[in-house]
Tab-separated table of N, CA and C in Angstrom:
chain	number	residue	atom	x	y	z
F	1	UNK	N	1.871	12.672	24.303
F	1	UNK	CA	3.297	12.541	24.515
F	1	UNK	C	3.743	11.169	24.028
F	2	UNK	N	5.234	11.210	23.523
F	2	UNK	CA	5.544	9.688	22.866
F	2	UNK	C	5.857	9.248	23.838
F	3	UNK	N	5.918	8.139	24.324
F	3	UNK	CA	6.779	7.437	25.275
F	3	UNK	C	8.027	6.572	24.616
F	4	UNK	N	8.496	5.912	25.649
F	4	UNK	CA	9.294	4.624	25.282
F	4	UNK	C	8.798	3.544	24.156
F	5	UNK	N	7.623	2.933	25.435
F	5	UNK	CA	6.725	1.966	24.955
F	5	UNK	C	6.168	1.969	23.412
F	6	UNK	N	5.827	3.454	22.739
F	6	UNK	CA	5.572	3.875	21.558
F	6	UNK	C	6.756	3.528	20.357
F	7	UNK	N	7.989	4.165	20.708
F	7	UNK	CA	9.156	3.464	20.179
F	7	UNK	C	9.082	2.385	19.922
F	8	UNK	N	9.106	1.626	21.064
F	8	UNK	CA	9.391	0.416	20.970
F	8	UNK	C	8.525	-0.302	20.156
F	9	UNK	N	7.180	-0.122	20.369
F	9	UNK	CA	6.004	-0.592	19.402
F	9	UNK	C	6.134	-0.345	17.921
F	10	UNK	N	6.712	0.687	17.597
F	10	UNK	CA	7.140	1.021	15.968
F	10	UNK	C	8.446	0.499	15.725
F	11	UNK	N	9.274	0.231	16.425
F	11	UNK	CA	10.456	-0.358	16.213
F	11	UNK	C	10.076	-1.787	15.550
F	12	UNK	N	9.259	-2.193	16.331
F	12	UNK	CA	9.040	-3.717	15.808
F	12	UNK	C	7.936	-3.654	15.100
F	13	UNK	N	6.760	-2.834	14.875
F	13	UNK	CA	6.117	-2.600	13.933
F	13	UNK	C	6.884	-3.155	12.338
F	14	UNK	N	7.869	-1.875	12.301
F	14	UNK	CA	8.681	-1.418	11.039
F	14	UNK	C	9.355	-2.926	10.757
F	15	UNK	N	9.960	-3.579	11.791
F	15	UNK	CA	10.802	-5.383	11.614
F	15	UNK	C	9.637	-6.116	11.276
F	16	UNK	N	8.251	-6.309	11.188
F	16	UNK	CA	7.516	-7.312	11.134
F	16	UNK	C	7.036	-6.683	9.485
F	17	UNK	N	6.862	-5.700	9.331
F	17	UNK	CA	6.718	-4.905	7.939
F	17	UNK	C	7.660	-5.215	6.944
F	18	UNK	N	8.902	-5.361	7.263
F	18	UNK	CA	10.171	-5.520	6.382
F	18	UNK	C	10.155	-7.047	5.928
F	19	UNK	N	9.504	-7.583	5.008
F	19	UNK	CA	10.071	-8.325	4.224
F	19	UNK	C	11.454	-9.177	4.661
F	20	UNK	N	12.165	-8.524	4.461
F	20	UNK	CA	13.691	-8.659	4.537
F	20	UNK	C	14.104	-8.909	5.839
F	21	UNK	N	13.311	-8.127	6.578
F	21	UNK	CA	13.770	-8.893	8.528
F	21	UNK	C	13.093	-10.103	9.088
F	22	UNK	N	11.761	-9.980	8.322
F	22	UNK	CA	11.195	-11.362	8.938
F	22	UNK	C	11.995	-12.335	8.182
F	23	UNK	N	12.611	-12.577	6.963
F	23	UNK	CA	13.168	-13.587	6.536
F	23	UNK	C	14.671	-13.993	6.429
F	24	UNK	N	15.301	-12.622	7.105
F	24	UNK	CA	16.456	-12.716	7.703
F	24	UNK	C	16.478	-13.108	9.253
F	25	UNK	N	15.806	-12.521	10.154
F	25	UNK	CA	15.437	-12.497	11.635
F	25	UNK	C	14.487	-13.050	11.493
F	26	UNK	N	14.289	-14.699	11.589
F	26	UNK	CA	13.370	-14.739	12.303
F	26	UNK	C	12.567	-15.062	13.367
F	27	UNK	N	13.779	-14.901	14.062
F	27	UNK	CA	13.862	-14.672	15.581
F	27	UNK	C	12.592	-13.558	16.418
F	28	UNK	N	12.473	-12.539	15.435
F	28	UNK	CA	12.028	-11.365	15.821
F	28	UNK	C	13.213	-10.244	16.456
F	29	UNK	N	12.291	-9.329	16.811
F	29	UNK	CA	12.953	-7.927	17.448
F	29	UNK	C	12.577	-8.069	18.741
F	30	UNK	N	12.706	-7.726	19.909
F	30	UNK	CA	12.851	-7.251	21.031
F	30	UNK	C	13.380	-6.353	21.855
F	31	UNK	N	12.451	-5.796	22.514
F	31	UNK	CA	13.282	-4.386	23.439
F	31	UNK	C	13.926	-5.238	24.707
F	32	UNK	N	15.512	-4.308	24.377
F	32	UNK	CA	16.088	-5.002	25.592
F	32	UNK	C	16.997	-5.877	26.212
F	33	UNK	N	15.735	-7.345	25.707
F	33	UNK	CA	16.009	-8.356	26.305
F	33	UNK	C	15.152	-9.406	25.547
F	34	UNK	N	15.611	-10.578	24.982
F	34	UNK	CA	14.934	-11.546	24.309
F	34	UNK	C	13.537	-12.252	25.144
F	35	UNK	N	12.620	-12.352	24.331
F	35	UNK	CA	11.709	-13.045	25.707
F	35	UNK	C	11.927	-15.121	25.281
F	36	UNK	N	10.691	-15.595	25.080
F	36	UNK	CA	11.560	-16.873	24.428
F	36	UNK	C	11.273	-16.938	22.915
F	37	UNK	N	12.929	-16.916	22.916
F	37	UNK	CA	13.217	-16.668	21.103
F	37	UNK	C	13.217	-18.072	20.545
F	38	UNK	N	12.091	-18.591	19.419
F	38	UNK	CA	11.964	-19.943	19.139
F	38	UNK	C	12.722	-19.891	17.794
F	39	UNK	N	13.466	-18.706	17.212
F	39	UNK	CA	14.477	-19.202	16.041
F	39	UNK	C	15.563	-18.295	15.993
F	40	UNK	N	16.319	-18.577	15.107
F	40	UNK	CA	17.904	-17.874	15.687
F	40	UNK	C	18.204	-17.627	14.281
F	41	UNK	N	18.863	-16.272	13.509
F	41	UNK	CA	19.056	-15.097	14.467
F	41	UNK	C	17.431	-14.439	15.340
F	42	UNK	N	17.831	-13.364	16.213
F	42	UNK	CA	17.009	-12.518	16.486
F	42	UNK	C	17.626	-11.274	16.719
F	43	UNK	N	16.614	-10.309	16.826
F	43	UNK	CA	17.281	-8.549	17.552
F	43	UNK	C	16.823	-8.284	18.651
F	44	UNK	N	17.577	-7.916	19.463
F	44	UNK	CA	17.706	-7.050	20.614
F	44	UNK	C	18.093	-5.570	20.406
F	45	UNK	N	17.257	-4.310	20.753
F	45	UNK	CA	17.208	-3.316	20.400
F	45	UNK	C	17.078	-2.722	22.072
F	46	UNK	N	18.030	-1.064	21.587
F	46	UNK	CA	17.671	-0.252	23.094
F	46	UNK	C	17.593	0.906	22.180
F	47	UNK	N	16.619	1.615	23.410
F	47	UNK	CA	16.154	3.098	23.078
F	47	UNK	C	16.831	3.952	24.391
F	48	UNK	N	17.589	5.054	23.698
F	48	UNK	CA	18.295	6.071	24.429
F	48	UNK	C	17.640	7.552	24.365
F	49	UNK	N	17.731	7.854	25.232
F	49	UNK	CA	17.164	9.455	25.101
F	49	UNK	C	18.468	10.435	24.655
F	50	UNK	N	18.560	11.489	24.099
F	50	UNK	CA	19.681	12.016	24.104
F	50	UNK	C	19.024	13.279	24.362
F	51	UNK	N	20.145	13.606	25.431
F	51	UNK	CA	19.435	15.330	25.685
F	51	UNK	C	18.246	15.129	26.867
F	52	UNK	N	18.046	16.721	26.644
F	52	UNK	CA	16.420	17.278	27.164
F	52	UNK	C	15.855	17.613	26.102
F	53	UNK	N	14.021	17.257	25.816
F	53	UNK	CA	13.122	17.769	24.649
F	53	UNK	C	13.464	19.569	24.737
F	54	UNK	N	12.954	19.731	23.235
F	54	UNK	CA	12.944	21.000	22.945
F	54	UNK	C	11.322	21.360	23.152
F	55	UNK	N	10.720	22.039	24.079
F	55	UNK	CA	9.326	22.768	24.201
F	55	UNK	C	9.229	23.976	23.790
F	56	UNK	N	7.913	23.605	22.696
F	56	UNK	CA	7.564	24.951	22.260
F	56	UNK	C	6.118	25.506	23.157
F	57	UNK	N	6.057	26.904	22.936
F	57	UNK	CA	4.768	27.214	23.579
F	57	UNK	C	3.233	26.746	22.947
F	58	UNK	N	3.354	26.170	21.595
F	58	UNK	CA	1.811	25.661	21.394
F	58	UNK	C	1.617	24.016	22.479
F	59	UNK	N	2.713	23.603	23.346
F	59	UNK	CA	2.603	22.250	23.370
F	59	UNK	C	3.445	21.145	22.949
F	60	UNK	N	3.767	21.281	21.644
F	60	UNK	CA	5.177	20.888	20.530
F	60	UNK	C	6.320	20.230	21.533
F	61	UNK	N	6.437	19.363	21.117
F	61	UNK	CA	8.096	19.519	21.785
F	61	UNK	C	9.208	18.419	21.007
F	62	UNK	N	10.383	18.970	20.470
F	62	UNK	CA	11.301	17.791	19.796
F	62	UNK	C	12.037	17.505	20.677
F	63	UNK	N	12.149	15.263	20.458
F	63	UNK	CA	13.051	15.174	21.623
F	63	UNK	C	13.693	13.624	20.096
F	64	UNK	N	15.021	14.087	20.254
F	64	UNK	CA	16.173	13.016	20.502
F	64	UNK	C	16.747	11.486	20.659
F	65	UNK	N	16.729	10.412	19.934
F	65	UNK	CA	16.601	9.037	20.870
F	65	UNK	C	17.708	8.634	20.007
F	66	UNK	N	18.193	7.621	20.561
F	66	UNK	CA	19.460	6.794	20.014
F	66	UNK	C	18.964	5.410	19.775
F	67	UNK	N	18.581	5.174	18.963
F	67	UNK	CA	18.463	3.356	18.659
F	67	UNK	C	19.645	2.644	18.630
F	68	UNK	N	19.495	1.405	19.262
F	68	UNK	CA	20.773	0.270	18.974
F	68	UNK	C	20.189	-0.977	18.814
F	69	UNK	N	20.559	-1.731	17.891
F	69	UNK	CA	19.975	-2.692	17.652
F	69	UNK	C	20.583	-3.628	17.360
F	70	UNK	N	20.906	-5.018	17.829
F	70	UNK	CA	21.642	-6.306	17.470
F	70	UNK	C	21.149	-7.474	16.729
F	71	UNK	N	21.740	-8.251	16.128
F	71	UNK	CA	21.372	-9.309	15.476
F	71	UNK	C	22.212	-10.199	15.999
F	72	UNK	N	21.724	-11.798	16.575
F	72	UNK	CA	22.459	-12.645	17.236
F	72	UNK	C	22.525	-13.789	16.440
F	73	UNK	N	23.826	-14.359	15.994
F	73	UNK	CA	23.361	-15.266	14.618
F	73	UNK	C	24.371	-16.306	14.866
F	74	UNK	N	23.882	-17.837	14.852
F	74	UNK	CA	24.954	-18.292	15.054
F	74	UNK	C	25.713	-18.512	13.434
F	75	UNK	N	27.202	-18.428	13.947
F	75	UNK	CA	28.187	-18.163	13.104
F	75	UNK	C	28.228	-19.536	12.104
F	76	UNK	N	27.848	-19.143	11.094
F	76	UNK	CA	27.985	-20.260	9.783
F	76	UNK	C	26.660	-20.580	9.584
F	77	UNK	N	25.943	-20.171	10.347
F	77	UNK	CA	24.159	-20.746	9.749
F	77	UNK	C	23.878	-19.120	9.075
F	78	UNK	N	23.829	-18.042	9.392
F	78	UNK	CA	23.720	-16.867	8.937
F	78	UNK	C	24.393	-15.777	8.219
F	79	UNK	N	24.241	-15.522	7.325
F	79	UNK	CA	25.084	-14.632	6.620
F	79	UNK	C	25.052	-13.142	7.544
F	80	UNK	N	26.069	-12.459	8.335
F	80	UNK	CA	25.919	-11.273	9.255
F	80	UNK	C	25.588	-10.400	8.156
F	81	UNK	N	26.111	-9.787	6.851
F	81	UNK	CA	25.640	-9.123	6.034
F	81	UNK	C	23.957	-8.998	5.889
F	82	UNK	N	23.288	-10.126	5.838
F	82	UNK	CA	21.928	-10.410	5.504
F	82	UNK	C	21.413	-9.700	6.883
F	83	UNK	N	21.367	-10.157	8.290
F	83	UNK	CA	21.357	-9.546	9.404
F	83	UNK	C	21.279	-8.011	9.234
F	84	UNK	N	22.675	-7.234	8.599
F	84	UNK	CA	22.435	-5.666	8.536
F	84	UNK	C	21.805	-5.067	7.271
F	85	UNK	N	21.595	-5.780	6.296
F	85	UNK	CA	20.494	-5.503	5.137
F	85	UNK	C	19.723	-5.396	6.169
F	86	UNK	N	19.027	-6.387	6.632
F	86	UNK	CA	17.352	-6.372	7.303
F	86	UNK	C	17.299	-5.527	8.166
F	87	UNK	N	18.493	-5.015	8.765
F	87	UNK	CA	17.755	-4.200	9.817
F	87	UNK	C	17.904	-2.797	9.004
F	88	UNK	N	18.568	-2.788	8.223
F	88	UNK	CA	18.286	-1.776	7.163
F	88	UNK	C	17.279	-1.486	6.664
F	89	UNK	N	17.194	-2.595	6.403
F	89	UNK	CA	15.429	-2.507	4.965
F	89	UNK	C	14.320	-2.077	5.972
F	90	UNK	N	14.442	-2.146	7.451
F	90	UNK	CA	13.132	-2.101	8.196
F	90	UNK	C	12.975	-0.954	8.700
F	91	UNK	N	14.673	-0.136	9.117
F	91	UNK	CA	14.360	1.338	10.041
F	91	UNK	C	14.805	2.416	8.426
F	92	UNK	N	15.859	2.133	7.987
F	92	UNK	CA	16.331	3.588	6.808
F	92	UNK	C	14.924	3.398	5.490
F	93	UNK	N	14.215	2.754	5.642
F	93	UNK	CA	13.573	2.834	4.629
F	93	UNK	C	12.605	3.708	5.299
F	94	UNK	N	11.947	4.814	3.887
F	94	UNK	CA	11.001	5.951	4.471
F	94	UNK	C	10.961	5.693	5.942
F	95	UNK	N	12.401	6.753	5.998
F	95	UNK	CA	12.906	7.168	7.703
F	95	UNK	C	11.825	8.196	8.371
F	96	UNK	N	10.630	8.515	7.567
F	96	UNK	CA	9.438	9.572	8.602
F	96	UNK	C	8.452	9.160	8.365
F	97	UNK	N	8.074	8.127	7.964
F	97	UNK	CA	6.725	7.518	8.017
F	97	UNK	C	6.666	6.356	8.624
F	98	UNK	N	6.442	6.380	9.550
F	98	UNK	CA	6.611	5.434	11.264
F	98	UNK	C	4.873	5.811	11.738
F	99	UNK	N	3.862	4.955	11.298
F	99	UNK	CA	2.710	4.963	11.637
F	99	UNK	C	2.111	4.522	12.581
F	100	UNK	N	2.803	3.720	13.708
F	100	UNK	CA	2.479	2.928	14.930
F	100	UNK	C	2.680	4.502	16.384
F	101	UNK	N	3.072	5.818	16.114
F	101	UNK	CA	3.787	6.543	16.889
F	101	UNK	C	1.962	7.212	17.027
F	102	UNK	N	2.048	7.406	18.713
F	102	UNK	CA	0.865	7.953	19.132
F	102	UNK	C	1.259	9.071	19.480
F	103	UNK	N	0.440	10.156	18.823
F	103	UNK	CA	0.736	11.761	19.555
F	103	UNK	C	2.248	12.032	19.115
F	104	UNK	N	2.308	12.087	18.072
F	104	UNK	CA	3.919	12.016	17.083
F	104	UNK	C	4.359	11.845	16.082
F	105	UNK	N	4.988	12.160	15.960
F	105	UNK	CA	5.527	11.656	14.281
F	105	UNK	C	6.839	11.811	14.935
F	106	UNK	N	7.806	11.416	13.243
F	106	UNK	CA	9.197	10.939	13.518
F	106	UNK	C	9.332	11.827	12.425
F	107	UNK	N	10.940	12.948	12.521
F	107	UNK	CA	10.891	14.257	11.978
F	107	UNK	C	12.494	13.215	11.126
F	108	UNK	N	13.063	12.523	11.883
F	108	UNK	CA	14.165	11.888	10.921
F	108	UNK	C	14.841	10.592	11.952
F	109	UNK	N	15.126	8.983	10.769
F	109	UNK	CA	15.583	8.464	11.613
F	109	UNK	C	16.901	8.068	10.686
F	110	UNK	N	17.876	8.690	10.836
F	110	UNK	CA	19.746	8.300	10.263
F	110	UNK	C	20.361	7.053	10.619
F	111	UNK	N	20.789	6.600	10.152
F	111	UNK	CA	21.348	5.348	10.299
F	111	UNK	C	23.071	5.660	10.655
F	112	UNK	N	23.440	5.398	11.778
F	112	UNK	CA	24.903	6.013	11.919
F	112	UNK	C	26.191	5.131	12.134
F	113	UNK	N	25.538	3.705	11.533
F	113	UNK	CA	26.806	3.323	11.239
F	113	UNK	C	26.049	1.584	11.641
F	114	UNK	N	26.639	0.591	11.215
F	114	UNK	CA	26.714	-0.781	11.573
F	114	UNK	C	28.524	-1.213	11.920
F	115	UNK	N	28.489	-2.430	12.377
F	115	UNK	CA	29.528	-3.097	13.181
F	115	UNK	C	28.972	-4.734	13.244
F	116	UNK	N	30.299	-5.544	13.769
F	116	UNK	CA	29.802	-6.575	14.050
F	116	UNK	C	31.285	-7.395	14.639
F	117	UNK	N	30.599	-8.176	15.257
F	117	UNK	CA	31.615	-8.906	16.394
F	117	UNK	C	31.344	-10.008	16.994
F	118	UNK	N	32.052	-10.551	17.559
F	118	UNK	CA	32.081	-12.161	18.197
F	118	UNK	C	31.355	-11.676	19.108
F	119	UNK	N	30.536	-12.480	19.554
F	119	UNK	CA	29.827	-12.555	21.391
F	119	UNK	C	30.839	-13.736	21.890
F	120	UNK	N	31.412	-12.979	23.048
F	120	UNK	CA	32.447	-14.011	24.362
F	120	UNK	C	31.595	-15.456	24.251
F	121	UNK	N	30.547	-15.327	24.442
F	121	UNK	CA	29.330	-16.677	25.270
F	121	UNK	C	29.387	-17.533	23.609
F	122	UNK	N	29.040	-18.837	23.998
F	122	UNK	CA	29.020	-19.392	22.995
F	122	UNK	C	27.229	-20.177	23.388
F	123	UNK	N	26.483	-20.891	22.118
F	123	UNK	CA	25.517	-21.254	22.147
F	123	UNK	C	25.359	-22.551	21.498
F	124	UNK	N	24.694	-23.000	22.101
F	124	UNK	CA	25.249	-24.937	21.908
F	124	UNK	C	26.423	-24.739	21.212
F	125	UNK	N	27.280	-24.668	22.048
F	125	UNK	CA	28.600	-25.137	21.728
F	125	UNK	C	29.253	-24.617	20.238
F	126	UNK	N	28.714	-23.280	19.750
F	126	UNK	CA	28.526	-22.506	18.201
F	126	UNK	C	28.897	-21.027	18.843
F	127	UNK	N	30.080	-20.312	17.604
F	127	UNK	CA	30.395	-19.329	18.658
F	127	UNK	C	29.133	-18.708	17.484
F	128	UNK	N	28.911	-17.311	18.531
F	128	UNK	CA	27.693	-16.436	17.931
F	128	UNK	C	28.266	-15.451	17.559
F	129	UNK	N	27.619	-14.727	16.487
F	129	UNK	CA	28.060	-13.391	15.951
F	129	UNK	C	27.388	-12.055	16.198
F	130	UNK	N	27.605	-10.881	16.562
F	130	UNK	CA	26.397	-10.335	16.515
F	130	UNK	C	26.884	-9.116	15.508
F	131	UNK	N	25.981	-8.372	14.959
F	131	UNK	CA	25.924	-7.510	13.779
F	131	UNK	C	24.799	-6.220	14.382
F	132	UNK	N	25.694	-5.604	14.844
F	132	UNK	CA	25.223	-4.358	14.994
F	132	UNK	C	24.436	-3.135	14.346
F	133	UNK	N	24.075	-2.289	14.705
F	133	UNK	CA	23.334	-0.589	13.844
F	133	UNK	C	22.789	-0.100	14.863
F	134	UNK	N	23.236	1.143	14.567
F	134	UNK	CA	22.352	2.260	15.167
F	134	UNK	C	21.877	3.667	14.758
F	135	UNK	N	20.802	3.864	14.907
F	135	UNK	CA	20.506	5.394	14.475
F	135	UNK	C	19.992	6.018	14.849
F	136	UNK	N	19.875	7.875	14.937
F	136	UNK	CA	19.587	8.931	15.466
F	136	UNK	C	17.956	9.038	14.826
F	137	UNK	N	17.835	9.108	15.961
F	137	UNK	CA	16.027	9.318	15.698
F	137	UNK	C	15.400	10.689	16.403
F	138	UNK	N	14.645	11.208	15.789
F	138	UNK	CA	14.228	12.755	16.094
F	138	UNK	C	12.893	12.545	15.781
F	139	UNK	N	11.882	12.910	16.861
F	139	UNK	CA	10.315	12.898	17.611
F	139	UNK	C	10.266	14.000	17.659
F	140	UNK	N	8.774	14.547	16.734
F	140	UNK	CA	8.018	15.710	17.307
F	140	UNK	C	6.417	14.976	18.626
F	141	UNK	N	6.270	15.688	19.151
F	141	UNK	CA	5.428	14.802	19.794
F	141	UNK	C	4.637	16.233	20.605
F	142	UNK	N	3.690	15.881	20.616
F	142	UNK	CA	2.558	16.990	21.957
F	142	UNK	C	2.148	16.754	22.980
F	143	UNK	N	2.417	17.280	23.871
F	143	UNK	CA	1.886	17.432	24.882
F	143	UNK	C	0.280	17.271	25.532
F	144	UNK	N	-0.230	17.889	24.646
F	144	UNK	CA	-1.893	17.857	24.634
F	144	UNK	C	-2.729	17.090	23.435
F	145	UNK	N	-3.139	16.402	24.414
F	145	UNK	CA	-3.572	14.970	23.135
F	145	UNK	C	-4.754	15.575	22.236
């Protein structure tokens, strides 16, 4: 069965793989919640379930997830464009070959849109930007290991 934890492990798998995110972000990725981030930008990413899995009778079952993912950049040191390249270059690139997924594969991951916006909070005294994406991700996964 996939879990969370599995996600999450290929999520940042795929950001440390990308070229383009480690040298845009290199902050890193994180589920969540930043742990201590020693460079700026970084990502903060959540995993959503959508739905109930689909079970088949061999075991099979397709289930649904919503990725969201942020880039926190302070404003004038980072280009926000560069921010949504990278998180581009790391999840839409060969969207089904996600090799970190135990007991799974990834049947499609869509990219459904980017955004970007002021964060209220400011950081040393620098307002921050953040640069959004998210995409629909679809797991086959089994039941019986």
């Amino acid at each position: 069965m996939v879990t969370f934890d599995d996600i999450a492990v290929a999520i940042v798998a795929r950001c440390v793989a990308s070229s383009a995110f480690t040298t845009a972000v290199p902050g890193k990725a994180w589920l969540d919640r930043p742990g201590e981030v020693d460079a700026v930008p970084y990502a903060v990413f959540g995993i959503e379930r959508d739905g109930s899995p689909d079970f088949s009778s061999d075991g099979s079952y397709t289930q649904a997830f919503t990725i969201r993912m942020v880039v926190y950049s302070d404003q004038g040191a980072t280009d926000p464009n560069a921010a949504q390249l990278a998180m581009a270059d790391a999840l839409n690139k060969n969207p089904t070959t996600w090799t970190a997924l135990r007991d799974g594969r990834v049947m499609h991951c869509l990219p459904r849109g980017y955004d970007g916006r002021f964060d209220p909070r400011l950081r040393n005294a620098r307002d921050v930007f953040v640069s959004g994406a998210q995409w629909s991700l679809l797991i086959e996964g089994n039941l019986v290991p």
